Amino acid sequence: MLATVIRSEPDRFSAAAHTYPLAALDRIGSVVTARSGETLFHAGDEARHYFKVKTGTVRTCKLLAGGKRHIGAFFLEGDYLGLDADDTYGCSAEAVTDAELIKYSRSAVGRMVDQHPGLRRRLIDLVSAELSGAQTQMMLLGRKTAVERLASFLLAMAERQGGGDHISLPMTRTDIADHLGLSTETVSRTFTEIKIKGFIRLVGLDGVTVRNRAALEDLADAASA
Amino acid sequence: MLATVIRSEPDRFSAAAHTYPLAALDRIGSVVTARSGETLFHAGDEARHYFKVKTGTVRTCKLLAGGKRHIGAFFLEGDYLGLDADDTYGCSAEAVTDAELIKYSRSAVGRMVDQHPGLRRRLIDLVSAELSGAQTQMMLLGRKTAVERLASFLLAMAERQGGGDHISLPMTRTDIADHLGLSTETVSRTFTEIKIKGFIRLVGLDGVTVRNRAALEDLADAASA
DNA sequence: CGGGGCGTTGAAAAGCGTCAACCCTTGTGG
DNA sequence: CCACAAGGGTTGACGCTTTTCAACGCCCCG
């Protein structure tokens, strides 16, 4: 729902004749690996590649003069990144965990897309979907309270991880804070608050179990007013 | 800089051989008009068209359950909208002023793009640029203070209106507030604050003159910390 | 002349950030 | 095997920015 959810094959079912499987791109891709914390590319670097996450988690971030950081999105298995960028990347990309990615040369993708109109559509859909996610995230950042933000985030992560009740959160509280426009302390307090209400259970360091999805959805959709 | 600035011809100079003028699309477009406040399309409507603003100003907005509103972007002359949207529009679009737009059928654009690879690149650039703007706006919403937000907004508007010192603001304070994630009162107070510092002058209801651009840029880039 | 929308200003309240202390886990080296 | 340090997470107290509620002024238009 929230945030830049770009799956590798967003529509197993709508793959009509006019489309062309994105997986076909893999032929022109090569695998790269990154250790946790490593930078894949910096904001401002010349944008020569697209990437797809094969395993692990990646974040894109921007820095402000005052040292403040914002994480635009987290990229999980199957998500594409580097789609923004005219000629240079707009955000840095860093591995949240050890990760494997598939790297595609932009020029090769361009040539391939020219040959396969269906692929063009898929690529545009991919960017459009990411834009749509960015708009949802803007709404979250501009108008939601801390509880609403965290509830939205958890539901989105649950959705992206298959829709089950168990959520894995490979990123730190600080990462979550920088993604939701909050401080780590507020993120932590808000986790506790939702936990005390009985809506979630914290499992170890990076696990969350949803115990009352409906209640969480109410929180996410802004009960204020 | 900030926010979804999509010009009709973003690169008069880089129009190399591999590109194809976006203006060529106008052949397949038809003109529509909208009165101030009128809705062009609703969030969730089936997305059948792209639009380009010919005259006037348009806003895209999303609503939250609590009645809270967020304006994703303002579209000025030459800007394209409707680029997000898989099959349905993600945001509603409303005329801020009386406006004329050019409406392009998405399917016709698709066919035309298939015939002209250069046009494909331009279209992808357009969406990528909007995505890049959205990321800048997320940074603003997540991490900037009221003064930083308004200064960033004014500078971006100045840039989009030719880079001169006079800015026209056709939208209301409430619109600006909903775009910057603030209340109208805070927007108003912040205008006053910047005005008292001598960085801008308010001209009538919808005009602003920049009197000290460097100072405004310092404010925008987060002097905090 | 009156009403309504928009903008500004003030005072009080709330939400969140900041500073600080503390806990827990992990990994390292004696 | 244990001690210790470092990083991440939680919690508390306090303060600041922004919101909220309210009143008022302005301008346009009926």
Coordinates of C-alpha atoms (C1' of nucleotides) in Angstrom, one line a residue:
Chain A
M1 CA 0.0 0.0 0.0
L2 CA 2.5 2.5 1.2
A3 CA 5.9 3.2 -0.2
T4 CA 7.3 2.3 -3.4
V5 CA 6.4 -1.3 -3.6
I6 CA 7.8 -2.5 -6.8
R7 CA 7.6 -6.3 -7.2
S8 CA 9.4 -8.1 -9.9
E9 CA 6.3 -9.4 -11.5
P10 CA 3.5 -7.2 -10.3
D11 CA 0.8 -8.9 -12.3
R12 CA 1.1 -12.6 -12.8
F13 CA -2.4 -12.6 -14.0
S14 CA -2.6 -9.5 -16.2
A15 CA 0.4 -10.5 -18.3
A16 CA -1.5 -10.0 -21.5
A17 CA -0.2 -10.3 -25.0
H18 CA 1.0 -6.7 -25.1
T19 CA 3.3 -7.2 -22.1
Y20 CA 6.6 -8.9 -21.9
P21 CA 8.1 -10.4 -18.9
L22 CA 10.5 -8.2 -17.0
A23 CA 12.4 -11.3 -16.1
A24 CA 13.6 -11.3 -19.6
L25 CA 15.9 -8.5 -18.6
D26 CA 17.8 -10.9 -16.4
R27 CA 19.6 -12.1 -19.5
I28 CA 21.4 -8.8 -19.7
G29 CA 22.0 -8.5 -16.0
S30 CA 25.0 -9.4 -13.8
V31 CA 25.0 -10.2 -10.1
V32 CA 26.7 -7.9 -7.6
T33 CA 26.9 -8.4 -3.9
A34 CA 27.1 -5.8 -1.1
R35 CA 27.8 -6.3 2.6
S36 CA 25.6 -4.8 5.2
G37 CA 26.1 -1.0 5.3
E38 CA 27.9 -0.9 2.0
T39 CA 27.0 1.8 -0.5
L40 CA 25.8 0.7 -3.9
F41 CA 25.9 4.2 -5.4
H42 CA 25.9 7.7 -4.2
A43 CA 23.4 10.5 -4.9
G44 CA 24.8 12.5 -7.8
D45 CA 26.7 9.6 -9.4
E46 CA 26.2 9.1 -13.1
A47 CA 23.3 6.7 -13.4
R48 CA 24.5 3.8 -15.5
H49 CA 22.5 0.9 -14.1
Y50 CA 19.2 -0.3 -12.9
F51 CA 19.2 -2.8 -10.1
K52 CA 16.9 -5.6 -8.9
V53 CA 17.2 -6.9 -5.4
K54 CA 17.8 -10.7 -5.5
T55 CA 18.3 -11.3 -1.7
G56 CA 18.6 -9.0 1.3
T57 CA 17.3 -5.5 1.8
V58 CA 18.5 -2.1 0.4
R59 CA 17.6 1.5 1.4
T60 CA 17.8 4.7 -0.6
C61 CA 18.6 7.9 1.3
K62 CA 19.2 11.6 0.9
L63 CA 21.0 13.8 3.3
L64 CA 20.3 17.4 4.3
A65 CA 22.8 20.1 5.2
G66 CA 21.9 19.9 8.9
G67 CA 23.0 16.2 8.9
K68 CA 19.4 15.1 8.8
R69 CA 18.7 11.9 6.8
H70 CA 15.7 10.7 4.9
I71 CA 15.1 7.2 3.7
G72 CA 13.0 7.2 0.6
A73 CA 12.2 3.5 0.5
F74 CA 13.3 0.1 1.5
F75 CA 13.8 -2.4 -1.3
L76 CA 13.1 -6.1 -0.7
E77 CA 13.5 -9.1 -2.8
G78 CA 12.2 -8.5 -6.3
D79 CA 12.1 -4.8 -6.0
Y80 CA 13.8 -2.6 -8.7
L81 CA 15.8 0.5 -7.8
G82 CA 17.5 3.3 -9.7
L83 CA 14.4 4.1 -11.7
D84 CA 14.4 7.7 -10.6
A85 CA 17.4 9.4 -12.0
D86 CA 17.6 11.4 -15.2
D87 CA 21.3 11.1 -15.8
T88 CA 22.5 10.9 -12.2
Y89 CA 21.0 9.1 -9.2
G90 CA 18.9 11.2 -7.0
C91 CA 19.4 9.2 -3.8
S92 CA 22.3 7.0 -2.5
A93 CA 21.6 3.3 -2.1
E94 CA 23.0 1.3 0.8
A95 CA 22.7 -2.3 1.8
V96 CA 20.6 -2.7 5.0
T97 CA 21.7 -6.4 5.2
D98 CA 24.1 -8.4 3.1
A99 CA 22.5 -8.4 -0.3
E100 CA 22.7 -9.7 -3.8
L101 CA 21.5 -7.6 -6.6
I102 CA 21.2 -7.9 -10.3
K103 CA 22.7 -5.0 -12.2
Y104 CA 21.4 -4.0 -15.6
S105 CA 23.1 -1.5 -17.9
R106 CA 20.7 1.3 -18.7
S107 CA 21.7 1.5 -22.3
A108 CA 21.2 -2.2 -22.8
V109 CA 17.8 -2.0 -21.1
G110 CA 17.1 0.9 -23.4
R111 CA 17.9 -1.1 -26.5
M112 CA 16.0 -4.1 -25.3
V113 CA 13.0 -1.9 -24.6
D114 CA 13.1 -0.4 -28.0
Q115 CA 12.8 -3.9 -29.5
H116 CA 10.0 -5.0 -27.2
P117 CA 7.1 -2.5 -26.8
G118 CA 5.6 -4.7 -24.2
L119 CA 8.7 -4.3 -22.1
R120 CA 8.4 -0.6 -22.4
R121 CA 5.0 -0.7 -20.9
R122 CA 6.2 -2.8 -18.0
L123 CA 9.1 -0.4 -17.4
I124 CA 6.8 2.6 -17.4
D125 CA 4.4 0.7 -15.1
L126 CA 7.3 0.1 -12.7
V127 CA 8.2 3.8 -12.5
S128 CA 4.5 4.8 -12.3
A129 CA 4.0 2.4 -9.5
E130 CA 7.0 3.7 -7.6
L131 CA 5.7 7.3 -8.2
S132 CA 2.3 6.2 -6.8
G133 CA 4.0 4.8 -3.7
A134 CA 6.0 8.0 -3.3
Q135 CA 2.7 9.9 -3.3
T136 CA 1.3 7.7 -0.6
Q137 CA 4.4 8.2 1.4
M138 CA 4.1 12.0 1.0
M139 CA 0.6 11.8 2.4
L140 CA 2.0 9.8 5.4
L141 CA 4.8 12.3 6.0
G142 CA 2.7 15.4 5.6
R143 CA -0.4 14.5 7.4
K144 CA -0.1 11.4 9.6
T145 CA 0.7 11.2 13.3
A146 CA 3.4 8.9 14.7
V147 CA 1.0 6.1 15.4
E148 CA -0.6 6.3 12.0
R149 CA 2.8 6.3 10.4
L150 CA 4.1 3.3 12.1
A151 CA 0.8 1.4 11.7
S152 CA 0.9 2.2 7.9
F153 CA 4.5 1.1 7.7
L154 CA 3.9 -2.2 9.4
L155 CA 0.9 -3.0 7.3
A156 CA 2.8 -2.1 4.1
M157 CA 5.7 -4.4 5.1
A158 CA 3.2 -7.2 5.9
E159 CA 1.7 -6.8 2.5
R160 CA 5.0 -6.8 0.8
Q161 CA 6.1 -9.9 2.6
G162 CA 3.1 -12.0 1.5
G163 CA 0.3 -10.6 3.5
G164 CA 0.8 -12.9 6.5
D165 CA 0.9 -11.9 10.1
H166 CA 4.6 -12.2 10.7
I167 CA 6.7 -9.3 9.6
S168 CA 10.5 -9.2 9.4
L169 CA 12.1 -5.9 9.9
P170 CA 15.7 -6.1 8.9
M171 CA 16.4 -2.4 9.3
T172 CA 17.1 -0.6 12.6
R173 CA 14.8 1.7 14.5
T174 CA 16.9 4.6 13.2
D175 CA 16.3 3.5 9.7
I176 CA 12.6 3.3 10.3
A177 CA 12.6 6.7 11.9
D178 CA 14.4 8.3 9.0
H179 CA 11.9 6.7 6.7
L180 CA 8.8 7.8 8.6
G181 CA 10.1 11.3 9.4
L182 CA 10.3 10.6 13.2
S183 CA 13.0 10.3 15.8
T184 CA 14.2 6.9 16.9
E185 CA 12.8 7.5 20.4
T186 CA 9.4 8.2 19.0
V187 CA 9.5 5.1 16.9
S188 CA 10.5 3.0 19.9
R189 CA 7.7 4.6 22.1
T190 CA 5.2 4.0 19.3
F191 CA 6.1 0.4 19.0
T192 CA 5.6 0.0 22.7
E193 CA 2.3 1.8 22.6
I194 CA 0.9 -0.4 19.8
K195 CA 2.3 -3.5 21.6
I196 CA 0.6 -2.5 24.9
K197 CA -2.7 -2.1 23.1
G198 CA -2.3 -5.7 22.0
F199 CA -2.2 -5.0 18.3
I200 CA 1.3 -6.4 17.7
R201 CA 3.8 -8.6 19.4
L202 CA 7.5 -7.9 19.2
V203 CA 9.5 -11.1 18.4
G204 CA 13.2 -10.8 19.1
L205 CA 15.0 -7.9 17.6
D206 CA 13.6 -7.7 14.1
G207 CA 10.3 -9.6 14.1
V208 CA 6.8 -8.4 14.6
T209 CA 3.6 -10.4 14.7
V210 CA 0.3 -8.7 13.8
R211 CA -2.3 -9.7 16.4
N212 CA -5.1 -7.4 15.4
R213 CA -4.9 -6.3 11.8
A214 CA -8.3 -4.5 11.7
A215 CA -7.2 -2.4 14.7
L216 CA -3.9 -1.6 13.0
E217 CA -5.8 -0.6 9.8
D218 CA -7.9 1.7 11.8
L219 CA -4.8 3.3 13.3
A220 CA -3.2 3.6 9.9
D221 CA -6.1 5.3 8.2
A222 CA -6.1 8.3 10.5
A223 CA -8.8 7.9 13.2
S224 CA -8.1 11.6 14.1
A225 CA -10.8 14.2 13.4
Chain B
M1 CA 14.5 21.8 -7.5
L2 CA 11.7 20.6 -5.2
A3 CA 8.5 19.0 -6.2
T4 CA 7.7 17.4 -9.4
V5 CA 8.8 19.9 -11.9
I6 CA 8.0 18.5 -15.2
R7 CA 8.5 21.0 -18.0
S8 CA 7.2 20.4 -21.4
E9 CA 10.7 20.6 -23.0
P10 CA 13.1 20.0 -20.1
D11 CA 16.1 20.1 -22.3
R12 CA 16.1 22.5 -25.2
F13 CA 19.8 21.9 -25.5
S14 CA 20.1 18.1 -24.9
A15 CA 17.6 17.3 -27.6
A16 CA 20.0 14.9 -29.3
A17 CA 19.3 12.6 -32.2
H18 CA 18.0 9.8 -30.0
T19 CA 15.2 12.0 -28.6
Y20 CA 12.0 13.0 -30.1
P21 CA 10.1 16.1 -29.2
L22 CA 7.3 15.6 -26.8
A23 CA 5.5 18.4 -28.5
A24 CA 4.8 15.8 -31.3
L25 CA 2.3 14.3 -28.9
D26 CA 0.1 17.4 -29.3
R27 CA -1.0 16.0 -32.7
I28 CA -3.0 13.4 -30.9
G29 CA -4.2 15.6 -28.0
S30 CA -7.4 17.6 -27.6
V31 CA -8.0 20.7 -25.5
V32 CA -10.2 20.6 -22.4
T33 CA -11.0 23.5 -20.1
A34 CA -11.7 23.5 -16.4
R35 CA -13.1 26.3 -14.2
S36 CA -11.3 27.1 -11.0
G37 CA -12.1 24.4 -8.4
E38 CA -13.3 22.0 -11.0
T39 CA -12.2 18.4 -10.8
L40 CA -10.4 16.9 -13.8
F41 CA -10.4 13.4 -12.5
H42 CA -10.8 11.6 -9.2
A43 CA -8.5 9.3 -7.4
G44 CA -9.5 5.7 -8.4
D45 CA -10.9 6.7 -11.8
E46 CA -9.8 4.6 -14.6
A47 CA -6.8 6.3 -16.1
R48 CA -7.5 6.8 -19.7
H49 CA -5.5 10.0 -20.4
Y50 CA -2.4 12.0 -19.8
F51 CA -2.7 15.7 -19.5
K52 CA -0.5 18.7 -20.2
V53 CA -1.3 22.1 -18.7
K54 CA -1.6 24.7 -21.4
T55 CA -2.7 27.6 -19.2
G56 CA -3.6 28.0 -15.6
T57 CA -2.6 25.9 -12.6
V58 CA -3.7 22.4 -11.5
R59 CA -3.2 20.5 -8.2
T60 CA -3.3 16.8 -7.4
C61 CA -4.6 15.8 -4.1
K62 CA -5.3 12.8 -1.8
L63 CA -7.7 12.7 1.1
L64 CA -7.3 10.8 4.4
A65 CA -10.1 9.3 6.4
G66 CA -9.8 12.1 9.0
G67 CA -10.6 14.6 6.4
K68 CA -7.0 15.6 6.1
R69 CA -5.8 16.6 2.6
H70 CA -2.4 16.4 1.0
I71 CA -1.5 18.2 -2.3
G72 CA 1.2 16.2 -4.1
A73 CA 2.1 18.8 -6.5
F74 CA 1.1 21.9 -8.4
F75 CA 1.2 21.8 -12.2
L76 CA 2.0 24.9 -14.1
E77 CA 2.1 25.7 -17.8
G78 CA 3.9 23.0 -19.6
D79 CA 3.7 20.4 -16.9
Y80 CA 2.4 16.9 -17.5
L81 CA 0.1 15.1 -15.1
G82 CA -1.5 11.7 -14.9
L83 CA 1.9 10.0 -15.2
D84 CA 1.5 8.1 -12.0
A85 CA -1.4 5.6 -12.3
D86 CA -1.2 2.1 -13.3
D87 CA -4.7 1.6 -14.5
T88 CA -6.4 4.1 -12.2
Y89 CA -5.4 7.6 -11.0
G90 CA -3.7 7.7 -7.6
C91 CA -4.7 11.3 -6.9
S92 CA -7.5 13.5 -7.8
A93 CA -6.7 16.5 -10.0
E94 CA -8.4 19.9 -9.6
A95 CA -8.0 23.2 -11.3
V96 CA -6.6 25.8 -9.0
T97 CA -7.4 28.6 -11.5
D98 CA -9.4 28.5 -14.7
A99 CA -7.2 26.2 -16.8
E100 CA -6.8 24.8 -20.3
L101 CA -5.2 21.4 -20.7
I102 CA -4.3 19.1 -23.5
K103 CA -5.7 15.6 -23.1
Y104 CA -3.9 12.6 -24.6
S105 CA -5.4 9.2 -24.8
R106 CA -3.0 6.8 -23.1
S107 CA -3.5 4.1 -25.7
A108 CA -2.7 6.5 -28.5
V109 CA 0.4 7.7 -26.7
G110 CA 1.4 4.1 -26.2
R111 CA 1.1 3.4 -29.9
M112 CA 3.0 6.5 -30.8
V113 CA 5.7 5.7 -28.3
D114 CA 6.1 2.2 -29.8
Q115 CA 6.8 3.8 -33.1
H116 CA 9.3 6.4 -31.8
P117 CA 11.9 5.0 -29.4
G118 CA 13.1 8.6 -28.7
L119 CA 9.7 9.4 -27.4
R120 CA 9.8 6.5 -25.1
R121 CA 12.9 7.9 -23.5
R122 CA 11.3 11.3 -23.1
L123 CA 8.3 9.8 -21.5
I124 CA 10.4 7.7 -19.1
D125 CA 12.5 10.8 -18.3
L126 CA 9.3 12.7 -17.5
V127 CA 8.1 10.1 -15.0
S128 CA 11.6 9.7 -13.6
A129 CA 11.9 13.5 -13.1
E130 CA 8.5 13.5 -11.3
L131 CA 9.7 10.7 -9.1
S132 CA 12.9 12.6 -8.4
G133 CA 10.8 15.6 -7.4
A134 CA 8.6 13.4 -5.2
Q135 CA 11.7 12.2 -3.3
T136 CA 12.8 15.8 -2.7
Q137 CA 9.3 16.6 -1.4
M138 CA 9.5 13.6 0.9
M139 CA 12.7 14.9 2.4
L140 CA 11.0 18.2 2.9
L141 CA 8.0 16.7 4.5
G142 CA 9.9 14.3 6.7
R143 CA 12.8 16.4 7.9
K144 CA 12.3 20.1 7.3
T145 CA 10.9 22.8 9.6
A146 CA 8.2 25.2 8.7
V147 CA 10.6 27.9 7.6
E148 CA 12.7 25.5 5.6
R149 CA 9.6 24.2 3.9
L150 CA 8.3 27.5 2.9
A151 CA 11.7 28.8 1.7
S152 CA 12.2 25.7 -0.4
F153 CA 8.7 26.0 -1.9
L154 CA 9.2 29.7 -2.8
L155 CA 12.6 29.0 -4.4
A156 CA 11.2 26.1 -6.3
M157 CA 8.3 28.2 -7.6
A158 CA 10.7 31.0 -8.6
E159 CA 12.8 28.4 -10.5
R160 CA 9.8 27.0 -12.3
Q161 CA 8.6 30.5 -13.2
G162 CA 11.8 31.4 -15.0
G163 CA 14.2 32.1 -12.2
G164 CA 13.3 35.7 -11.7
D165 CA 12.6 37.4 -8.4
H166 CA 8.9 37.7 -8.8
I167 CA 6.8 34.7 -7.9
S168 CA 3.1 34.3 -8.6
L169 CA 1.2 32.1 -6.2
P170 CA -2.2 31.3 -7.7
M171 CA -3.0 28.8 -5.0
T172 CA -4.4 29.7 -1.5
R173 CA -2.6 29.5 1.8
T174 CA -4.6 26.4 2.5
D175 CA -3.3 24.8 -0.7
I176 CA 0.2 25.7 0.2
A177 CA -0.3 24.3 3.7
D178 CA -1.7 21.0 2.4
H179 CA 1.3 20.8 0.0
L180 CA 3.9 21.5 2.7
G181 CA 2.3 19.4 5.5
L182 CA 1.5 22.4 7.7
S183 CA -1.5 24.3 8.9
T184 CA -2.7 27.4 7.2
E185 CA -1.9 29.4 10.3
T186 CA 1.7 28.2 10.3
V187 CA 2.1 29.0 6.6
S188 CA 0.7 32.5 7.3
R189 CA 3.0 33.1 10.3
T190 CA 6.0 31.8 8.4
F191 CA 5.3 34.1 5.5
T192 CA 5.2 37.0 8.0
E193 CA 8.4 35.8 9.6
I194 CA 10.4 35.7 6.3
K195 CA 8.9 39.0 5.3
I196 CA 9.9 40.7 8.6
K197 CA 13.4 39.4 8.1
G198 CA 13.4 41.3 4.8
F199 CA 13.9 38.2 2.6
I200 CA 10.7 38.6 0.6
R201 CA 8.0 41.1 0.0
L202 CA 4.3 40.2 -0.3
V203 CA 2.7 41.8 -3.3
G204 CA -1.1 41.8 -3.2
L205 CA -2.7 38.5 -2.6
D206 CA -0.8 36.1 -4.8
G207 CA 2.5 37.8 -5.5
V208 CA 5.9 37.4 -3.8
T209 CA 9.1 39.2 -4.6
V210 CA 12.4 37.7 -3.5
R211 CA 14.6 40.4 -1.9
N212 CA 17.4 38.2 -0.7
R213 CA 17.7 34.9 -2.5
A214 CA 20.9 33.8 -0.8
A215 CA 19.3 34.2 2.6
L216 CA 16.3 32.2 1.4
E217 CA 18.5 29.5 0.1
D218 CA 20.2 29.3 3.5
L219 CA 16.8 28.9 5.1
A220 CA 15.8 26.2 2.6
D221 CA 18.8 24.0 3.1
A222 CA 18.3 23.4 6.7
A223 CA 20.5 25.6 8.8
S224 CA 19.7 23.5 11.8
A225 CA 22.4 21.7 13.8
Chain C
dC1 C1' -25.0 46.9 3.0
dG2 C1' -24.2 42.4 4.3
dG3 C1' -22.1 37.9 3.8
dG4 C1' -18.6 34.6 2.8
dG5 C1' -14.0 33.2 1.7
dC6 C1' -9.4 34.0 2.7
dG7 C1' -5.6 35.7 5.4
dT8 C1' -3.5 37.2 9.7
dT9 C1' -2.7 37.2 14.6
dG10 C1' -3.0 35.6 19.5
dA11 C1' -3.2 32.3 23.3
dA12 C1' -3.3 27.7 24.9
dA13 C1' -2.4 22.8 24.2
dA14 C1' -0.5 18.8 22.2
dG15 C1' 2.7 16.1 19.9
dC16 C1' 7.1 15.2 19.0
dG17 C1' 12.2 16.1 19.5
dT18 C1' 16.1 16.4 22.4
dC19 C1' 18.9 15.2 26.2
dA20 C1' 20.1 11.7 29.2
dA21 C1' 20.2 7.4 31.6
dC22 C1' 19.8 2.7 31.4
dC23 C1' 19.4 -2.2 29.6
dC24 C1' 20.4 -5.8 26.5
dT25 C1' 23.0 -8.3 23.1
dT26 C1' 27.1 -9.1 20.6
dG27 C1' 31.7 -9.5 19.8
dT28 C1' 36.5 -8.9 21.3
dG29 C1' 40.5 -9.6 23.9
dG30 C1' 42.7 -10.7 28.2
Chain D
dC1 C1' 35.8 -18.1 30.9
dC2 C1' 35.1 -13.7 32.1
dA3 C1' 35.4 -8.6 31.6
dC4 C1' 34.6 -4.9 28.9
dA5 C1' 33.3 -2.0 25.2
dA6 C1' 30.2 -0.7 21.5
dG7 C1' 25.8 -0.5 19.1
dG8 C1' 21.0 -0.8 19.2
dG9 C1' 16.8 -0.3 21.9
dT10 C1' 13.8 1.5 25.6
dT11 C1' 12.2 4.8 28.9
dG12 C1' 11.8 9.2 31.4
dA13 C1' 11.8 14.3 31.8
dC14 C1' 11.7 18.6 29.7
dG15 C1' 11.3 22.0 26.1
dC16 C1' 10.2 23.6 21.6
dT17 C1' 7.7 23.7 17.3
dT18 C1' 3.5 23.3 15.5
dT19 C1' -1.4 22.6 15.9
dT20 C1' -5.7 24.0 17.5
dC21 C1' -9.3 27.1 18.8
dA22 C1' -10.7 31.7 18.4
dA23 C1' -11.1 36.4 17.1
dC24 C1' -10.6 39.8 13.8
dG25 C1' -9.6 42.3 9.3
dC26 C1' -9.8 42.5 4.4
dC27 C1' -11.7 42.1 -0.1
dC28 C1' -14.8 40.7 -3.4
dC29 C1' -19.4 40.0 -5.0
dG30 C1' -24.1 39.6 -4.6

